Short mmCIF file of N, CA and C in Angstrom, two decimals:
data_model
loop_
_atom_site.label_atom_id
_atom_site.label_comp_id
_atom_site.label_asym_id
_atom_site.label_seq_id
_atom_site.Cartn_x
_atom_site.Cartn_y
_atom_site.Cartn_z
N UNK N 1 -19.83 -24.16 10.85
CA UNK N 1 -21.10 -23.88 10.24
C UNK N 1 -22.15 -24.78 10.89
N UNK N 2 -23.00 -24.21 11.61
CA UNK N 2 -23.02 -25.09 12.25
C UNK N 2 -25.64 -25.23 11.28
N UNK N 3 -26.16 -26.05 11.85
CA UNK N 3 -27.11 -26.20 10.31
C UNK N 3 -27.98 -27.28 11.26
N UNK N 4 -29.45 -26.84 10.81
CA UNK N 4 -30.38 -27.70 11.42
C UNK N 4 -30.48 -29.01 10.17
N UNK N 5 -31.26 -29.76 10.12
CA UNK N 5 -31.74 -30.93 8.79
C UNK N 5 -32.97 -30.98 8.74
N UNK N 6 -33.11 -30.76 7.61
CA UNK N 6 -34.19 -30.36 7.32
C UNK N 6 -35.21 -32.20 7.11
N UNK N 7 -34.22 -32.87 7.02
CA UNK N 7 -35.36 -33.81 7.08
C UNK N 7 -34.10 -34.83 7.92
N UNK N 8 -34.77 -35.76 8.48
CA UNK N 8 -34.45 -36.89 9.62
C UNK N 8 -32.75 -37.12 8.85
N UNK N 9 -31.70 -37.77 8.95
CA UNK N 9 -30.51 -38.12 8.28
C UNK N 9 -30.89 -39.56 7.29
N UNK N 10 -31.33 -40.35 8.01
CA UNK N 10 -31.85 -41.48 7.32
C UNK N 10 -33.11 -41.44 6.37
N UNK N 11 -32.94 -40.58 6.04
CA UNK N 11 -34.21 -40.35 4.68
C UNK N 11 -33.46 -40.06 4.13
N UNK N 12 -32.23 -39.25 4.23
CA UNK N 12 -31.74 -38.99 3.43
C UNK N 12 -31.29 -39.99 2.01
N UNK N 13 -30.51 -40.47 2.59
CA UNK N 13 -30.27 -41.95 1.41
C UNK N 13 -31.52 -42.46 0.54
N UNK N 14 -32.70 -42.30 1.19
CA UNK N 14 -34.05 -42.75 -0.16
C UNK N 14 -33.91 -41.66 -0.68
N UNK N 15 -33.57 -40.69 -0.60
CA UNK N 15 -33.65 -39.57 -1.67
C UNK N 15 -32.90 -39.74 -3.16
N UNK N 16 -31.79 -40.45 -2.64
CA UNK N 16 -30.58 -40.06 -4.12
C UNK N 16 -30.83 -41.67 -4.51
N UNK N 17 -30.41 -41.95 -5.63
CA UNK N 17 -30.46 -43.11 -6.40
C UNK N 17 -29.13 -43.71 -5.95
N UNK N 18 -27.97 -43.19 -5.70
CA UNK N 18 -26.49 -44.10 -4.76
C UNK N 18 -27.64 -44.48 -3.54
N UNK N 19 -26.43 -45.80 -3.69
CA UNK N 19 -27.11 -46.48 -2.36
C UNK N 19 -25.23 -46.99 -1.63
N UNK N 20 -25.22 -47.69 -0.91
CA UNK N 20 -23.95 -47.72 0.22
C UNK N 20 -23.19 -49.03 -0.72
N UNK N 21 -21.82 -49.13 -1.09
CA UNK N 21 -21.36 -47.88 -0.11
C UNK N 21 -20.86 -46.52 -0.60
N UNK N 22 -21.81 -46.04 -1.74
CA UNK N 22 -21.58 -44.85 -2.50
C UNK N 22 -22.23 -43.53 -1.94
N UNK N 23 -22.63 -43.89 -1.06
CA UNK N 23 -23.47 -42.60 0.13
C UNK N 23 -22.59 -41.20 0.10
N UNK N 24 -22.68 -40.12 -0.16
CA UNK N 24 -22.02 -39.21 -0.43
C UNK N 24 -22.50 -38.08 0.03
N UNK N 25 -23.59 -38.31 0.34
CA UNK N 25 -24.30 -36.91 1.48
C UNK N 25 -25.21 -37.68 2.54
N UNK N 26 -25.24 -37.18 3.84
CA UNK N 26 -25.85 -37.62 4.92
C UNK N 26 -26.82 -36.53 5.49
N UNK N 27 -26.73 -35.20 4.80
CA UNK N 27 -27.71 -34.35 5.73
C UNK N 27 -28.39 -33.55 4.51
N UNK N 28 -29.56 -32.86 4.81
CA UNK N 28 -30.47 -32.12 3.66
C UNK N 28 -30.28 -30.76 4.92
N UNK N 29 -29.90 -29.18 4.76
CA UNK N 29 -29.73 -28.39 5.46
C UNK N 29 -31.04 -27.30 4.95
N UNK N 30 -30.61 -27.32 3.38
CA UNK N 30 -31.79 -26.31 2.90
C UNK N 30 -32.20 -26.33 1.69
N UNK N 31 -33.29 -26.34 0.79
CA UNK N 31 -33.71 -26.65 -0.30
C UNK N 31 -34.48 -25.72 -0.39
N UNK N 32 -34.73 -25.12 -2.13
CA UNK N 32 -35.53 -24.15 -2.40
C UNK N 32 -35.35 -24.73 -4.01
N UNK N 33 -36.48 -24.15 -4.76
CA UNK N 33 -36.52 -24.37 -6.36
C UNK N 33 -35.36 -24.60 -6.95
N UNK N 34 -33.71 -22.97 -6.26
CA UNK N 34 -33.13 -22.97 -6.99
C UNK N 34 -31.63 -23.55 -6.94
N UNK N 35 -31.78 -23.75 -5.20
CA UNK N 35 -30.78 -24.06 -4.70
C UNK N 35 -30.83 -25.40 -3.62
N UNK N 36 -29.92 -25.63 -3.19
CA UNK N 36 -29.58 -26.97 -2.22
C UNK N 36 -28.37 -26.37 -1.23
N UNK N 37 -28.63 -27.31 0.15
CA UNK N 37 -27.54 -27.26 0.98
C UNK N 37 -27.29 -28.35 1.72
N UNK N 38 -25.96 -29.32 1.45
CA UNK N 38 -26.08 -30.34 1.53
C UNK N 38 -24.79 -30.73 2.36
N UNK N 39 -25.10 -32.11 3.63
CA UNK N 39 -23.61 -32.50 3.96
C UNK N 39 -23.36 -33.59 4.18
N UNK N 40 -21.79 -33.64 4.57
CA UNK N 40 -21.01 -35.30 4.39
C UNK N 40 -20.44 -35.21 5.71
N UNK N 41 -20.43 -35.52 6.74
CA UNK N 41 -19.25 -36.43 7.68
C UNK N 41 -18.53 -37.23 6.86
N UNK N 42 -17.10 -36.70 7.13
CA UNK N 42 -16.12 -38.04 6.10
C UNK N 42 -16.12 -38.87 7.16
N UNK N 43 -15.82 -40.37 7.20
CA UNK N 43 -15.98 -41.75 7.73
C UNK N 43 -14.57 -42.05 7.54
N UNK N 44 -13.98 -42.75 8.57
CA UNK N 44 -12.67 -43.42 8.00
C UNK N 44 -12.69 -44.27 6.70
N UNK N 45 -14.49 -45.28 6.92
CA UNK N 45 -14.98 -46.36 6.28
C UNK N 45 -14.82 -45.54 4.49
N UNK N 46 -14.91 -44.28 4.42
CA UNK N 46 -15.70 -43.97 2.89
C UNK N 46 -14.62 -44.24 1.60
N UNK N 47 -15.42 -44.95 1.00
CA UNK N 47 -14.29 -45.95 -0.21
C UNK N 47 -13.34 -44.42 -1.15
N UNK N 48 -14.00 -43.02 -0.92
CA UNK N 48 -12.83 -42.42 -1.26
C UNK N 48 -11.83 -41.68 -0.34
N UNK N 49 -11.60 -42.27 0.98
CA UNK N 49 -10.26 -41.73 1.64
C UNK N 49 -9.64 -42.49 1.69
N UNK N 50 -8.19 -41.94 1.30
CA UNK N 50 -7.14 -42.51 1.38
C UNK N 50 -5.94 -41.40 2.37
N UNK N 51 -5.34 -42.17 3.14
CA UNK N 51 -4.54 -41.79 3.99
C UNK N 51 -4.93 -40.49 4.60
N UNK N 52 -6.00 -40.97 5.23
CA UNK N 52 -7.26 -40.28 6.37
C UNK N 52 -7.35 -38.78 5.63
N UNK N 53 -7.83 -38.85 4.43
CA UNK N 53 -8.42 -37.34 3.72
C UNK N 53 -9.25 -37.65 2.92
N UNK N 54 -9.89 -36.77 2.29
CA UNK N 54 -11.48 -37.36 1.25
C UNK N 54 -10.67 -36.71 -0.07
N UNK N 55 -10.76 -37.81 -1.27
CA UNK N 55 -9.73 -37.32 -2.61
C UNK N 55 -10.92 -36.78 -3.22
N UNK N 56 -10.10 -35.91 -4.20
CA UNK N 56 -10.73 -35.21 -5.22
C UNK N 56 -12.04 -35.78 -5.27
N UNK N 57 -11.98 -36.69 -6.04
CA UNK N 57 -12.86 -37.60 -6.89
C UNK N 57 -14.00 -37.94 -5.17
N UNK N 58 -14.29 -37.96 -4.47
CA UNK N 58 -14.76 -38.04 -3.55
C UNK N 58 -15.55 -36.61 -3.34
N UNK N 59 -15.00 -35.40 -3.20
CA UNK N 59 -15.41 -33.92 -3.31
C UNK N 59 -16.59 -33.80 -4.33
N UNK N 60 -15.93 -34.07 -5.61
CA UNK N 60 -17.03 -34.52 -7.00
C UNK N 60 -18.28 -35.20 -6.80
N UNK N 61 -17.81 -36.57 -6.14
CA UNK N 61 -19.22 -37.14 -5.95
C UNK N 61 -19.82 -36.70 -5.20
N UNK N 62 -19.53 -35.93 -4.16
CA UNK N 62 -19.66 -35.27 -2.85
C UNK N 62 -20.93 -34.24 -3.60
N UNK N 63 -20.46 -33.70 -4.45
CA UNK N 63 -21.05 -32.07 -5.24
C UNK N 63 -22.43 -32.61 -5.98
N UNK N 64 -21.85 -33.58 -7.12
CA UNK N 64 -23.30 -34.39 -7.73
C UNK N 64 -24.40 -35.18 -6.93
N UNK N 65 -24.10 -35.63 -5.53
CA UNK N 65 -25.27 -36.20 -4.85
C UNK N 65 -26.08 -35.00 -4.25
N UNK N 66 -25.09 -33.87 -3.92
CA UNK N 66 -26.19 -32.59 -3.64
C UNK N 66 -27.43 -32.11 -4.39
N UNK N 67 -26.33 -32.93 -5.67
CA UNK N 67 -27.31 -32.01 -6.93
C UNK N 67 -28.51 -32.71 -6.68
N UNK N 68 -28.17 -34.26 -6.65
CA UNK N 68 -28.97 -35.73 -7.12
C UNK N 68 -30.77 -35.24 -5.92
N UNK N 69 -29.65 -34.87 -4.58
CA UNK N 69 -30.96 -34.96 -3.47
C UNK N 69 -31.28 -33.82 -3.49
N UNK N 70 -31.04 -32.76 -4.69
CA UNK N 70 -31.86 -31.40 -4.62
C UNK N 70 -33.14 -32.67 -5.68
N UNK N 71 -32.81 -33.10 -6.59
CA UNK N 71 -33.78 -33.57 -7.55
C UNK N 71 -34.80 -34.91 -6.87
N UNK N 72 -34.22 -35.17 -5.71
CA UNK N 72 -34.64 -36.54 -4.76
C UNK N 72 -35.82 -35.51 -3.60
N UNK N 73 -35.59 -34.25 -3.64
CA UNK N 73 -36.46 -34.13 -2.36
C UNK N 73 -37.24 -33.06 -3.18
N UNK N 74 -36.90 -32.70 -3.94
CA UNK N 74 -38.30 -32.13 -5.04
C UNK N 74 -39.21 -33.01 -5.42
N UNK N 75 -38.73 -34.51 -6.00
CA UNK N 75 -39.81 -35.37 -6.34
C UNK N 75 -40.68 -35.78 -4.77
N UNK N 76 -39.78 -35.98 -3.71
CA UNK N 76 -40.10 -36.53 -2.59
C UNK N 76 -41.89 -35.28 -2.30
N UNK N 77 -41.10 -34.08 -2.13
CA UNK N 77 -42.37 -33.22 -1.93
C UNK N 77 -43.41 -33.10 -2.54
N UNK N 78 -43.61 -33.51 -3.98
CA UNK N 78 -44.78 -34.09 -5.03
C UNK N 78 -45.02 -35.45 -4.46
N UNK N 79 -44.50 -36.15 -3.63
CA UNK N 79 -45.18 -37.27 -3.49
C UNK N 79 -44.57 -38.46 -4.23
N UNK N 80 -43.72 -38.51 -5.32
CA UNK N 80 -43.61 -39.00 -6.57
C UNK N 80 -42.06 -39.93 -6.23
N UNK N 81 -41.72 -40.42 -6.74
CA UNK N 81 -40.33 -41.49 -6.83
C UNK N 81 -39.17 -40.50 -7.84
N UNK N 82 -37.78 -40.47 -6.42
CA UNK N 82 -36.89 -39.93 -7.55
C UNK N 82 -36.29 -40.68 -8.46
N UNK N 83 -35.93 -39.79 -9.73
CA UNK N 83 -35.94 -40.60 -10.95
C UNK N 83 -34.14 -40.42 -10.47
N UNK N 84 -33.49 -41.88 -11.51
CA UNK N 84 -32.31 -41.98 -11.67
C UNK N 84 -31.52 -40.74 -12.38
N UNK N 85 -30.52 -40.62 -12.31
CA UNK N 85 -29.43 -39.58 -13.26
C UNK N 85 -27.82 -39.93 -12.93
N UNK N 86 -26.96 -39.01 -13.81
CA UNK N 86 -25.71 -39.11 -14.06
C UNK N 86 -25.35 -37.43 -14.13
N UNK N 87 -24.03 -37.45 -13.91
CA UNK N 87 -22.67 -36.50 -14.31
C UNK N 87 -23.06 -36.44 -15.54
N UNK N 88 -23.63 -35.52 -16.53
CA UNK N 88 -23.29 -35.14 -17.97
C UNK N 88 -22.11 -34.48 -18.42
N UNK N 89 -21.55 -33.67 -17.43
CA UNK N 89 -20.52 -32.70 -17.52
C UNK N 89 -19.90 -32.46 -16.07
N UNK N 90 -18.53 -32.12 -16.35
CA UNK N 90 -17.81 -31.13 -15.23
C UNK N 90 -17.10 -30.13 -16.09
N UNK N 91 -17.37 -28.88 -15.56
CA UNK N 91 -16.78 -27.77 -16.06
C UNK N 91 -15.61 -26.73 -14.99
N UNK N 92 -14.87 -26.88 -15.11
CA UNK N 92 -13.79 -26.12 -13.95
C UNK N 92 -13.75 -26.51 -12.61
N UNK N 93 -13.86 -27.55 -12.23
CA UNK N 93 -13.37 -28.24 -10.77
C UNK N 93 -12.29 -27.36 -10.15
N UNK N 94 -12.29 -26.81 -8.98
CA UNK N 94 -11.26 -26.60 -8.43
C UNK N 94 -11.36 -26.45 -6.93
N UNK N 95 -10.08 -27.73 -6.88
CA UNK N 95 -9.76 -28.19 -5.62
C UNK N 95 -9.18 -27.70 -4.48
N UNK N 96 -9.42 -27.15 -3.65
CA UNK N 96 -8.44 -25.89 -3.04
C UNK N 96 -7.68 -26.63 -1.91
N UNK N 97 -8.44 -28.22 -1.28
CA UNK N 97 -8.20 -28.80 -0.06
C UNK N 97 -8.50 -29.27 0.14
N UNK N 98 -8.33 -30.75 0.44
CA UNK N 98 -8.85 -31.82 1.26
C UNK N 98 -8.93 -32.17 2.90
N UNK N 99 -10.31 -32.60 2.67
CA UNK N 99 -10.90 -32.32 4.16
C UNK N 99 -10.26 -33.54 4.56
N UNK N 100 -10.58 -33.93 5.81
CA UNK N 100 -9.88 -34.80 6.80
C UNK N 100 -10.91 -35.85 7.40
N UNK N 101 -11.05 -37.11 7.56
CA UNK N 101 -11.47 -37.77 8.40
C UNK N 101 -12.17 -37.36 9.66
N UNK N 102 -13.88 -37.47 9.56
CA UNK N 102 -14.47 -37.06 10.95
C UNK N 102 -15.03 -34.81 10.58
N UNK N 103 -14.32 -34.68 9.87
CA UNK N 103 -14.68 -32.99 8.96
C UNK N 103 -15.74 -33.06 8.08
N UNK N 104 -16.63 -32.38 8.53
CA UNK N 104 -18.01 -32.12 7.99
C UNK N 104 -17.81 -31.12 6.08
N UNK N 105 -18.41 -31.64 5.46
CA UNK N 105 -18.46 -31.05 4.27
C UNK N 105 -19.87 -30.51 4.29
N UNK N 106 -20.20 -28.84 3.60
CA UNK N 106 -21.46 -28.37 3.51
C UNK N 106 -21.03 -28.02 1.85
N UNK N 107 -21.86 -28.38 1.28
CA UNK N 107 -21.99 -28.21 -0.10
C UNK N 107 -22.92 -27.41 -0.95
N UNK N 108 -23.09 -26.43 -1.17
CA UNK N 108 -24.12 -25.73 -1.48
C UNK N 108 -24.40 -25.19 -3.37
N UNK N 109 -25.39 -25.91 -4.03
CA UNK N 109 -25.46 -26.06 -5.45
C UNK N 109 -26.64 -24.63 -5.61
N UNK N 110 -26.53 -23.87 -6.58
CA UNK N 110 -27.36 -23.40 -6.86
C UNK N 110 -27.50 -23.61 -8.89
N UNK N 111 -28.71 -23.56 -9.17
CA UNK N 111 -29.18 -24.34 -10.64
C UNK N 111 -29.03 -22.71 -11.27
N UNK N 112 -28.43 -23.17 -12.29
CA UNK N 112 -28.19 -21.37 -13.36
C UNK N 112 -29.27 -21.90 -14.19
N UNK N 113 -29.61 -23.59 -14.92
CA UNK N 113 -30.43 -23.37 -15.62
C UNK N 113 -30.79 -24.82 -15.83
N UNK N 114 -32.14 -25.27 -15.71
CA UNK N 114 -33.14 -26.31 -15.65
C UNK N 114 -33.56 -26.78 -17.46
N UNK N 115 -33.35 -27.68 -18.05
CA UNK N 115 -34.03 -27.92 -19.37
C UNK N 115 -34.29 -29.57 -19.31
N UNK N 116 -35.50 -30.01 -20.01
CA UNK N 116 -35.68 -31.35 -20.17
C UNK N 116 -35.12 -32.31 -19.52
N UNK N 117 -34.29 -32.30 -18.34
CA UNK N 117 -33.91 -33.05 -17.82
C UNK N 117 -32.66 -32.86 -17.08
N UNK N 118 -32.16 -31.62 -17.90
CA UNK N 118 -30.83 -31.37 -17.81
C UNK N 118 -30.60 -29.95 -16.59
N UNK N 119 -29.79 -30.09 -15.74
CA UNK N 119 -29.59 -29.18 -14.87
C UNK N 119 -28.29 -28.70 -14.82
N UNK N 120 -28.05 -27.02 -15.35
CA UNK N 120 -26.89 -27.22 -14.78
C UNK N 120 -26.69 -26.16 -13.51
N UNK N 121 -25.20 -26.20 -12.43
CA UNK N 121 -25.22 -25.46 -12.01
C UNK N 121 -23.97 -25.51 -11.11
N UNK N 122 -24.24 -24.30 -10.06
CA UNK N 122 -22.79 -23.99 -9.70
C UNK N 122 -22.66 -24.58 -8.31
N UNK N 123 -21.90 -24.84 -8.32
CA UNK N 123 -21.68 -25.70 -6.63
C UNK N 123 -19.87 -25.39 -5.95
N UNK N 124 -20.37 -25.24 -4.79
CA UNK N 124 -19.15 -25.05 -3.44
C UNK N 124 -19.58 -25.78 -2.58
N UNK N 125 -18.17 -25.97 -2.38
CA UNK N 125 -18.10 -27.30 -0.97
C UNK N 125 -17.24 -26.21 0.01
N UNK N 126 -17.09 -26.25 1.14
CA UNK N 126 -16.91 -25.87 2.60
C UNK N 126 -16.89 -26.76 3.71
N UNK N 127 -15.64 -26.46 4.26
CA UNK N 127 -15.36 -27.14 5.51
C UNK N 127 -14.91 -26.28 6.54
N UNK N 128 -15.35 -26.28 7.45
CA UNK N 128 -15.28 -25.64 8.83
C UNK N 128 -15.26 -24.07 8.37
N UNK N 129 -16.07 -23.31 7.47
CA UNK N 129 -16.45 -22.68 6.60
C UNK N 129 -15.77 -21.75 5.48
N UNK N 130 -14.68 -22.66 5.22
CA UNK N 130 -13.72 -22.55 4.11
C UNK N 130 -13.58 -23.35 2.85
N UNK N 131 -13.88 -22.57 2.04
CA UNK N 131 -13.90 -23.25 0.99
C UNK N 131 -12.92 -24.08 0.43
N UNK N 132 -13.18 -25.03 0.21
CA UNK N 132 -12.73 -26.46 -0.23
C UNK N 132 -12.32 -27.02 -2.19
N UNK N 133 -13.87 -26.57 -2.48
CA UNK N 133 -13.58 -27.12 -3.78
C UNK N 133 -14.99 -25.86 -4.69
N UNK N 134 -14.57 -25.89 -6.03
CA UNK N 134 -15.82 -25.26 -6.22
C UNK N 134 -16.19 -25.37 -7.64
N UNK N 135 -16.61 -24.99 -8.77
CA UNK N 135 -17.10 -25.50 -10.12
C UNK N 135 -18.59 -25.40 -10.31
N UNK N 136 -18.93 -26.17 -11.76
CA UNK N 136 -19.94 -26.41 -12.40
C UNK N 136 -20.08 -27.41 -13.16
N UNK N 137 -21.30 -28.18 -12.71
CA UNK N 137 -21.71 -29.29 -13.59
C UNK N 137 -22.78 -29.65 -14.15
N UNK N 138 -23.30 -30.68 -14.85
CA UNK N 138 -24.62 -30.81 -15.57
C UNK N 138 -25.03 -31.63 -15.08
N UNK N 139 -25.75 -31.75 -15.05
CA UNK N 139 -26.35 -32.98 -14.24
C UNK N 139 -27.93 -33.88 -15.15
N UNK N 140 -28.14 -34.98 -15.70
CA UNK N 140 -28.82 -35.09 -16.81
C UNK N 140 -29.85 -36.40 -15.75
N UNK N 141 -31.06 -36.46 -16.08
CA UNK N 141 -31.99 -37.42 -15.20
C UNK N 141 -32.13 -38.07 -17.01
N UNK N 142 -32.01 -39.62 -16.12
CA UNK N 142 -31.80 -40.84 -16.97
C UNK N 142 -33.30 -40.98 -17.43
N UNK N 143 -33.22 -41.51 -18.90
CA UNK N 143 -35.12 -41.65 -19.28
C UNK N 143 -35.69 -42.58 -19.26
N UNK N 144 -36.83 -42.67 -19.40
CA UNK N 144 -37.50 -43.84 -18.13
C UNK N 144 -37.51 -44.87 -19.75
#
């Protein structure tokens, strides 16, 4: 799959509220109101591989920072500071495969539904354009 970036790689990280070494997306591919397209180079370095594969729990965080820098480059385009948030929910995770060391993850979230803070929505991960992992989560922005 192969994907232009939509903004420089190193902006990326001011976007999401993780900072290193919790970095969990490195590229912005495509953004719109409703959706995101987002990716990871796994690193040997990344604190969730173990025995050169990216675990579950890595995929997850993988899925919520998509969400985080859909909500990081909406504020970014107002001009404005993205606000902090959390995981409110996971609803049906499913893991089909773990990617490998140096294997690009494209993650793509689309929002079923936006309220006060609360987002939820559906997200797939893809590697070498096979799906990987897929589900729904909530995603809640922390109050000031």
């Amino acid at each position: 799959m192969k994907n232009d970036h939509l903004i420089p790689q190193e902006k990326v990280q001011d976007l999401i509220p993780q900072k290193a070494p919790i970095i969990m997306v490195d590229a912005l591919f495509d953004f719109s109101d409703h959706s995101v397209k987002a990716g990871l180079t796994i690193q040997e370095s990344n604190i969730f591989v173990q025995n050169n594969q990216l675990q579950a729990s890595g995929i997850i965080e993988h899925m919520a920072q998509t969400v985080a820098l859909h909500t990081g480059y909406a504020f970014y385009l107002k001009q404005k500071p993205a606000p902090m948030g959390y995981i409110g929910s996971i609803k049906k995770i499913e893991i089909h495969s773990l990617p490998k060391v140096e294997e690009n993850l494209v993650t793509e979230a689309k929002i079923i539904q936006e309220f006060m803070g609360i987002t939820l929505v559906e997200v797939s991960t893809f590697c070498n354009e096979k799906l990987m992992a897929q589900g729904q989560m909530k995603t809640v922005l922390a109050e000031k």
